[in-house]
Coordinates of C-alpha atoms and ligand atoms in Angstrom, one line a residue:
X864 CA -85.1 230.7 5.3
X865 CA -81.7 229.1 5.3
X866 CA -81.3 225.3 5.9
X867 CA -79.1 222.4 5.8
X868 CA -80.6 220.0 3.6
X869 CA -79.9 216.1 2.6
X870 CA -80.3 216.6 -1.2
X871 CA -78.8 213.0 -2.5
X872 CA -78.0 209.8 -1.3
X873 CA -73.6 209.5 -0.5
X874 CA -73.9 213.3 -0.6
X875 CA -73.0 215.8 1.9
X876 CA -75.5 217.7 2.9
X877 CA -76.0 221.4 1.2
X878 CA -77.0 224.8 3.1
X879 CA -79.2 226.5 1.2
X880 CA -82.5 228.4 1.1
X881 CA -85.9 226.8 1.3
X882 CA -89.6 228.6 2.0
X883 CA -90.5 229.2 5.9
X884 CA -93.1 226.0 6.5
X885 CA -96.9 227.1 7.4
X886 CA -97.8 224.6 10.2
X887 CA -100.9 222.1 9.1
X888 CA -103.7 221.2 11.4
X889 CA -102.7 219.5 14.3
X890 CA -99.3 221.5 13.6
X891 CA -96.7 223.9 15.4
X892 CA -94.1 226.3 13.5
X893 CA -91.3 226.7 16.0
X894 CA -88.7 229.6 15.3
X895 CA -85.6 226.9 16.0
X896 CA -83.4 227.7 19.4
X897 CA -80.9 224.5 18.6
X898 CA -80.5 221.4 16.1
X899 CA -77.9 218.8 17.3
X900 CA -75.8 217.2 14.7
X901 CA -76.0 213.2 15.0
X902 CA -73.6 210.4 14.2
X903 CA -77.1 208.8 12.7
X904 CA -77.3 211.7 10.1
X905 CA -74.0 210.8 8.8
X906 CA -75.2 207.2 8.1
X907 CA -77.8 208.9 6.6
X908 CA -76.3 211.2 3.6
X909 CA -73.0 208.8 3.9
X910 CA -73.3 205.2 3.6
X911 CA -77.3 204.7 2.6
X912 CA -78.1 204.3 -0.3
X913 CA -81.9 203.4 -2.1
X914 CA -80.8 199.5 -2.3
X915 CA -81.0 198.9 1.4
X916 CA -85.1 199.8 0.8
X917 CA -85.0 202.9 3.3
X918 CA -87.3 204.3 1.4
X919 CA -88.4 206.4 4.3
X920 CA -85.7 208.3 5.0
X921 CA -85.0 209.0 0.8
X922 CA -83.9 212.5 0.5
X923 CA -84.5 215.9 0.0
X924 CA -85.6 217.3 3.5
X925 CA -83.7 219.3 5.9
X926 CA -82.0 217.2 8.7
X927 CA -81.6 217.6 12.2
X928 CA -83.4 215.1 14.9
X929 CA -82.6 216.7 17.9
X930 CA -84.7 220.1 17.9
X931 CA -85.7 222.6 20.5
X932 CA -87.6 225.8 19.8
X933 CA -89.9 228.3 20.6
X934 CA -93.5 228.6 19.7
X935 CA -94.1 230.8 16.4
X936 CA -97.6 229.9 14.9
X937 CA -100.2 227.5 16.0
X938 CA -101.6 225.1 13.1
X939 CA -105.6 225.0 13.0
X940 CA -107.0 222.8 16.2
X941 CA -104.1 223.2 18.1
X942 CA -104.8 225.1 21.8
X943 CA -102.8 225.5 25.3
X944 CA -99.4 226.4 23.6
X945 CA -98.0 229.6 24.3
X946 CA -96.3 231.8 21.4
X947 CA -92.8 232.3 22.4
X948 CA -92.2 229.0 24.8
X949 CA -89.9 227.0 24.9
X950 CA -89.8 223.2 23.8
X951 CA -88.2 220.0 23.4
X952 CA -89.3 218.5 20.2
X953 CA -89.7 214.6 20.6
X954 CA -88.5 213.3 17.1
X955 CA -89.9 210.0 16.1
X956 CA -93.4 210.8 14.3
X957 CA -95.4 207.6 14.2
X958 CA -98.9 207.1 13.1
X959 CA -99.9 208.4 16.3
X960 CA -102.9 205.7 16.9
X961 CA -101.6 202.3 16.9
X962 CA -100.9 200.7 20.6
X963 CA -97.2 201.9 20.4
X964 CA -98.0 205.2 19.6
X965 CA -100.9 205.4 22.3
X966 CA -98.2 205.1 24.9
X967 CA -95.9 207.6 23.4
X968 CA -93.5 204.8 21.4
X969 CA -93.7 205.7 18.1
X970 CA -90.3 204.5 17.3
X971 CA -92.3 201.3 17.3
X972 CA -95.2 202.1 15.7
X973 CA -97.1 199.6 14.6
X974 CA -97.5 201.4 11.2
X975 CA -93.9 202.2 10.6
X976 CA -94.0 200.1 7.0
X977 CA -96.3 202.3 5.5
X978 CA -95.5 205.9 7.8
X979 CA -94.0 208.8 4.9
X980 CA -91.1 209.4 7.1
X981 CA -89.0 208.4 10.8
X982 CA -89.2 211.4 12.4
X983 CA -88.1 215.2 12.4
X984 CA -85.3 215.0 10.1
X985 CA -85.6 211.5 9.1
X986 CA -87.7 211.9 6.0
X987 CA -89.1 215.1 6.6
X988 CA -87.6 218.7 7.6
X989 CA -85.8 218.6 10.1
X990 CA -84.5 221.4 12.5
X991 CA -80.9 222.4 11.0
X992 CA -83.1 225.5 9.4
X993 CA -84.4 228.8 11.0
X994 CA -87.9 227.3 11.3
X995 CA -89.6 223.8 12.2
X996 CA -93.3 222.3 11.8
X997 CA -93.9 219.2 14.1
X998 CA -97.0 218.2 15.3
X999 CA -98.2 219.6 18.4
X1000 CA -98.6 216.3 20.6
X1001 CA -94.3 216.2 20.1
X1002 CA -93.8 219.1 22.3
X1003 CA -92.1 218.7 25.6
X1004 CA -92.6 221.7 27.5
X1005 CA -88.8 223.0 28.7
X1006 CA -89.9 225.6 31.0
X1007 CA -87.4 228.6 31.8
X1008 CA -84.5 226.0 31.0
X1009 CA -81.7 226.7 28.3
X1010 CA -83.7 225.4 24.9
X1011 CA -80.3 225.7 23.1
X1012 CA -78.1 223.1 25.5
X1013 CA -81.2 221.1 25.9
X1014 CA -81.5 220.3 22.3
X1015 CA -79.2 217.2 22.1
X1016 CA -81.1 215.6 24.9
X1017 CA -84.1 214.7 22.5
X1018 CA -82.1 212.3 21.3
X1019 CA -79.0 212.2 22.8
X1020 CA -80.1 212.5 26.0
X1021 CA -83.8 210.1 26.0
X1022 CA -81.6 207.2 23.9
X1023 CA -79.5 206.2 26.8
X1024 CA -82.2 207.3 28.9
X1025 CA -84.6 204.7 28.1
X1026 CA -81.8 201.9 27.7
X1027 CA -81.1 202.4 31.0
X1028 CA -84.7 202.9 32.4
X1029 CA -85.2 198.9 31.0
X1030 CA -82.4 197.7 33.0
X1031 CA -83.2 198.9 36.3
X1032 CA -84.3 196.2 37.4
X1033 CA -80.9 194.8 37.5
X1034 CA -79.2 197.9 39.0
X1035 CA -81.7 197.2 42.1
X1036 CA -80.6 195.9 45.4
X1037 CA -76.8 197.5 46.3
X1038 CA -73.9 196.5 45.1
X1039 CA -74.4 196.7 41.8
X1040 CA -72.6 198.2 38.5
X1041 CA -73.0 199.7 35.0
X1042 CA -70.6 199.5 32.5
X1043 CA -70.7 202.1 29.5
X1044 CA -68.5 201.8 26.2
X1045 CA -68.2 204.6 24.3
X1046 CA -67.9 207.8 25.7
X1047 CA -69.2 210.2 23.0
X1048 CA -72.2 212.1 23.1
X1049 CA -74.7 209.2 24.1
X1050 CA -72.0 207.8 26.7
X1051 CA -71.2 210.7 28.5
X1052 CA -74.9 211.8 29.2
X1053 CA -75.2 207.8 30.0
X1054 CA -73.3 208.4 33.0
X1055 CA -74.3 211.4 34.0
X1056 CA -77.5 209.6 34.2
X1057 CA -76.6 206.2 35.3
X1058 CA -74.9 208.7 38.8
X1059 CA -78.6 210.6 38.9
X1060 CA -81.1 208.1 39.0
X1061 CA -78.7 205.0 40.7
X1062 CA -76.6 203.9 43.5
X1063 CA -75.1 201.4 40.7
X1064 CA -70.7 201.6 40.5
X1065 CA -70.6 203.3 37.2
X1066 CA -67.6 202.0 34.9
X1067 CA -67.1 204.0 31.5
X1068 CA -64.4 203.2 28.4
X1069 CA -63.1 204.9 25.7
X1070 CA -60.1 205.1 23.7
X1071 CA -59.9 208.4 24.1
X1072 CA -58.4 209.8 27.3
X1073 CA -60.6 213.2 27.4
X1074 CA -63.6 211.4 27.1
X1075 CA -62.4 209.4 30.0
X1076 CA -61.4 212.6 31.9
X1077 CA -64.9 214.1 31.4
X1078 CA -66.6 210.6 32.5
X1079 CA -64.3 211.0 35.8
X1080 CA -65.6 214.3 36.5
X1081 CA -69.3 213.1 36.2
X1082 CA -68.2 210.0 38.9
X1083 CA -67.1 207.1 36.6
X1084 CA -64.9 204.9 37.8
X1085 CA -62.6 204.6 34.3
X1086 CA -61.1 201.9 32.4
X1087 CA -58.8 202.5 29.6
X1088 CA -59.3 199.7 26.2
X1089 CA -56.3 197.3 25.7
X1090 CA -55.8 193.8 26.7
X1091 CA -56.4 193.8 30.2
X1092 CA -60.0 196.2 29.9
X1093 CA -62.5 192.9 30.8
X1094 CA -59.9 191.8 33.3
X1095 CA -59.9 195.1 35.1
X1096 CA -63.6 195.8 34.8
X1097 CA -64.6 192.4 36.5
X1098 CA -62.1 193.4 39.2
X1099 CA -64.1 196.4 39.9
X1100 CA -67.0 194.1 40.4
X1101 CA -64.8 191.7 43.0
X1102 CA -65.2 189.3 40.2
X1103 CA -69.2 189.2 39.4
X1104 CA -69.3 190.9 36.7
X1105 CA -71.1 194.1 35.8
X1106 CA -75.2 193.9 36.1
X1107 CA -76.0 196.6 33.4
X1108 CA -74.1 197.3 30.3
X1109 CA -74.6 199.7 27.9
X1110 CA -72.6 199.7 24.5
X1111 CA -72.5 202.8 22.2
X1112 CA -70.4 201.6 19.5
X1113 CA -72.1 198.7 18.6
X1114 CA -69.0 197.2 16.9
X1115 CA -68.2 193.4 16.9
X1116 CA -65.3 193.8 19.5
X1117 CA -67.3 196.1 22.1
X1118 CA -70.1 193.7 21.8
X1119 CA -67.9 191.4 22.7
X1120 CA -66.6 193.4 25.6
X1121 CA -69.6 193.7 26.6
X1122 CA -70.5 189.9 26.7
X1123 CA -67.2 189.4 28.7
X1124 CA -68.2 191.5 31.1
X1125 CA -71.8 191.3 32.0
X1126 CA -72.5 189.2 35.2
X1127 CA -74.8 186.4 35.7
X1128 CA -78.0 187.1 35.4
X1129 CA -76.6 190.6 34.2
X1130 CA -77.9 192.7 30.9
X1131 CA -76.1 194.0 28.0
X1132 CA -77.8 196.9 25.5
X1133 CA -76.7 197.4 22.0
X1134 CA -77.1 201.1 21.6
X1135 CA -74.4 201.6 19.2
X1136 CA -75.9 200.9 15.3
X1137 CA -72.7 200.1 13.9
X1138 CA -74.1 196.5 13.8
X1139 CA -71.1 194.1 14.8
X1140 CA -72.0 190.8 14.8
X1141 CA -71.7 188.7 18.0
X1142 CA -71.5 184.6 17.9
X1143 CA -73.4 183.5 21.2
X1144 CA -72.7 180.4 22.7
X1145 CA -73.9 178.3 26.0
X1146 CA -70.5 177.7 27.4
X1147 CA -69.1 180.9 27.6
X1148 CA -72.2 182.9 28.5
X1149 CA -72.9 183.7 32.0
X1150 CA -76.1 182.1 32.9
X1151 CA -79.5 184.3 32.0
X1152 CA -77.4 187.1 31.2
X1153 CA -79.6 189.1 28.3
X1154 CA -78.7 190.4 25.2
X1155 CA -80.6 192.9 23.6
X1156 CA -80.9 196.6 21.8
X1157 CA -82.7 199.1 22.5
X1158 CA -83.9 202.7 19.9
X1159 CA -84.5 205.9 20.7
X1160 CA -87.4 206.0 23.4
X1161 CA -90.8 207.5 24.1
X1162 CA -92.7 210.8 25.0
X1163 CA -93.0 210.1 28.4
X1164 CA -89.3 209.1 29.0
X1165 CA -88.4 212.4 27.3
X1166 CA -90.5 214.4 29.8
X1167 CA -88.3 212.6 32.4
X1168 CA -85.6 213.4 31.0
X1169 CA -86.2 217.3 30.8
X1170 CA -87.1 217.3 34.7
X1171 CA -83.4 215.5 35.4
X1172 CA -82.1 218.6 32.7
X1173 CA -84.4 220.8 35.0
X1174 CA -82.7 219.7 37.9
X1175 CA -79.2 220.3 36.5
X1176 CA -78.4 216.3 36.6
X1177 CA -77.7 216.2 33.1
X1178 CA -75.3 218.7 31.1
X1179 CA -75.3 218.3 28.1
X1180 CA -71.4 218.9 26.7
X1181 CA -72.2 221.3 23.8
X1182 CA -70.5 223.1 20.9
X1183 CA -72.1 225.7 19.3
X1184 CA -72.6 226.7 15.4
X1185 CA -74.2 229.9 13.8
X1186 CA -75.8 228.8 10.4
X1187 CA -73.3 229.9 8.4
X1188 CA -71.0 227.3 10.1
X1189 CA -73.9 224.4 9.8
X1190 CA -71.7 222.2 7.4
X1191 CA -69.1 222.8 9.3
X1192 CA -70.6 221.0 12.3
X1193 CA -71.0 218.0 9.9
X1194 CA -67.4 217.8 8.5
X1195 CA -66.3 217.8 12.3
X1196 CA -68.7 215.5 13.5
X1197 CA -67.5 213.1 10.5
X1198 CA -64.1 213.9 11.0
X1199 CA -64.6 213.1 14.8
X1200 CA -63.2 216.6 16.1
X1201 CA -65.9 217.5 17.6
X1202 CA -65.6 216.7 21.9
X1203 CA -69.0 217.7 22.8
X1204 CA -72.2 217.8 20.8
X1205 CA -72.7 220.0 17.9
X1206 CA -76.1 222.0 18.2
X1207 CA -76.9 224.6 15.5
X1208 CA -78.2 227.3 16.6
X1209 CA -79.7 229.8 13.9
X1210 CA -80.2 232.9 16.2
X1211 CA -76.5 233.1 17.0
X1212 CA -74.1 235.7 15.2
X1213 CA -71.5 233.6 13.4
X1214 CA -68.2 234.6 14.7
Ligands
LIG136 ZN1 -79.6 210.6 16.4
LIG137 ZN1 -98.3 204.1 15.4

């Protein structure tokens, strides 16, 4: 079968061909419906490298994190999954017994030090191929909804979701806002979910005007970046401040942003991974506002998120790629010309 695969460290990935898995016990093959391309996988084969000890994610294996598919082949033990439906594949692959993992967090397993790999694509195959093997207990069932669009949201979609699921509590009580930075994949479904599951103001910002237009359309309120960005988001607050922010960059100046605008007793989440650093001081903080970061998020949270997808609350903004056009998914997502999410999608004809 044909696959994108992460052959060296600072090396573009390669398409290629590479044997059809055979699920193991406790294992499903999935015949792949849709692989989103992630700004994470271009850390990956771009700027990692085997001296920063991520000796987890050390290639070869084909990537792709964000995977949907239909049932091909039960592995031995597995029962109750249909050939032929449809799932949401839940990426991070823990140990699958520690406490974290018992509750459907394994991005924080307890294990992680001494786990073979992250997750789907993280250290083992991936979904950027015609087939997938994950284990069974990562299957979120998808019903008679779109597997291809849906793909995305198994990352892209459950990563905002559960940074914003820990700061409800301060988007209780009325009156109150969200701020989101960075209006890329992440950001935009962000607010489509911030409108869906609050009465919270929603404020988005971007430098890039589309992105704005699109978080308009899902009922932002917008603010462009520039000098006057923190003074015009705390006037859309009548001065407070906003309760909940959410960065997506992760760079030193929207951190910094973000600390400027959070409110008293407000909370600010580091989504972004582009690690800026941020010098906190007592002074200038607002009192009990929190800092804090947030990854990925957990089986349950991604069931949620298919019923909101279910629903039609979240839409995914997709653009699609036949195989043959894998690596050119990655070159645009690199190049950042891509305006909705790439999904490969190895059933389609390429054009
Ligand atoms: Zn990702
Ligand atoms: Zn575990």
């Amino acid at each position: 079968m044909r696959a994108v695969v992460f052959e060296q460290w600072k090396t573009f990935p390669s398409l290629t061909s590479i044997p059809k898995p055979t699920p193991g016990p406790g294992e499903v093959l999935l015949k792949v419906a849709g692989a989103g391309a992630c700004h994470s996988d271009v850390a990956v084969f771009h700027d990692y490298d085997e001296s920063m000890g991520m000796t987890q994610l050390a290639p070869s294996y084909v990537l792709g994190h964000e995977n949907s598919g239909w049932v091909e082949e039960l592995g031995e033990g597995v029962t109750g999954l249909e050939i032929g439906a449809a799932y949401l594949v839940y990426g991070p692959i823990g140990c699958g017994h520690c406490a974290a993992c018992s509750r459907g967090q394994d991005t924080y397993c307890a294990n992680a030090a001494t786990n073979p790999s992250l997750a789907s694509g993280l250290g083992r195959d991936g979904g950027m191929a015609e087939y997938l093997v994950v284990p069974a207990r990562n299957l979120v069932p998808l019903g008679d909804a779109d597997p291809i669009a849906a793909a995305p949201l198994s990352d892209a979609g459950l990563t905002p979701y559960h940074a914003i699921k820990n700061s409800l509590k301060n988007l209780q009580g009325g009156g109150k806002s969200a701020l989101v930075i960075g209006l890329g994949g992440l950001g935009q479904i962000a607010v489509q979910i911030l409108t869906a599951i609050t009465g919270a103001t929603v404020i988005a910002t971007d430098m890039k005007p589309e992105a704005m237009e699109r978080a308009a359309a899902n009922g932002a309120v917008t603010v462009a970046g520039g000098p006057d960005q923190v003074a015009q988001i705390r006037e859309l607050t009548g001065g407070n401040g906003v309760d909940a922010v959410f960065d997506f960059v992760g760079i030193a100046p929207t951190v910094r942003t973000a600390m400027a605008s959070v409110a008293r007793q407000g909370r600010v989440t580091i989504v972004g991974i582009a690690g800026g650093k941020y010098e906190w001081d007592f002074y200038s903080t607002p009192y009990e506002a929190e800092l804090t970061n947030t990854y990925w998020g957990t089986i349950e949270e991604l069931y949620e998120v298919v019923a909101l997808y279910r629903a039609g609350k979240i839409t995914p903004d997709v653009e699609l790629f036949g195989m043959d056009d894998a690596l050119e998914a990655y070159r645009k997502l690199e190049a950042g010309e891509l305006s909705g999410r790439a999904v490969v999608v190895p059933s389609r004809a390429t054009a």
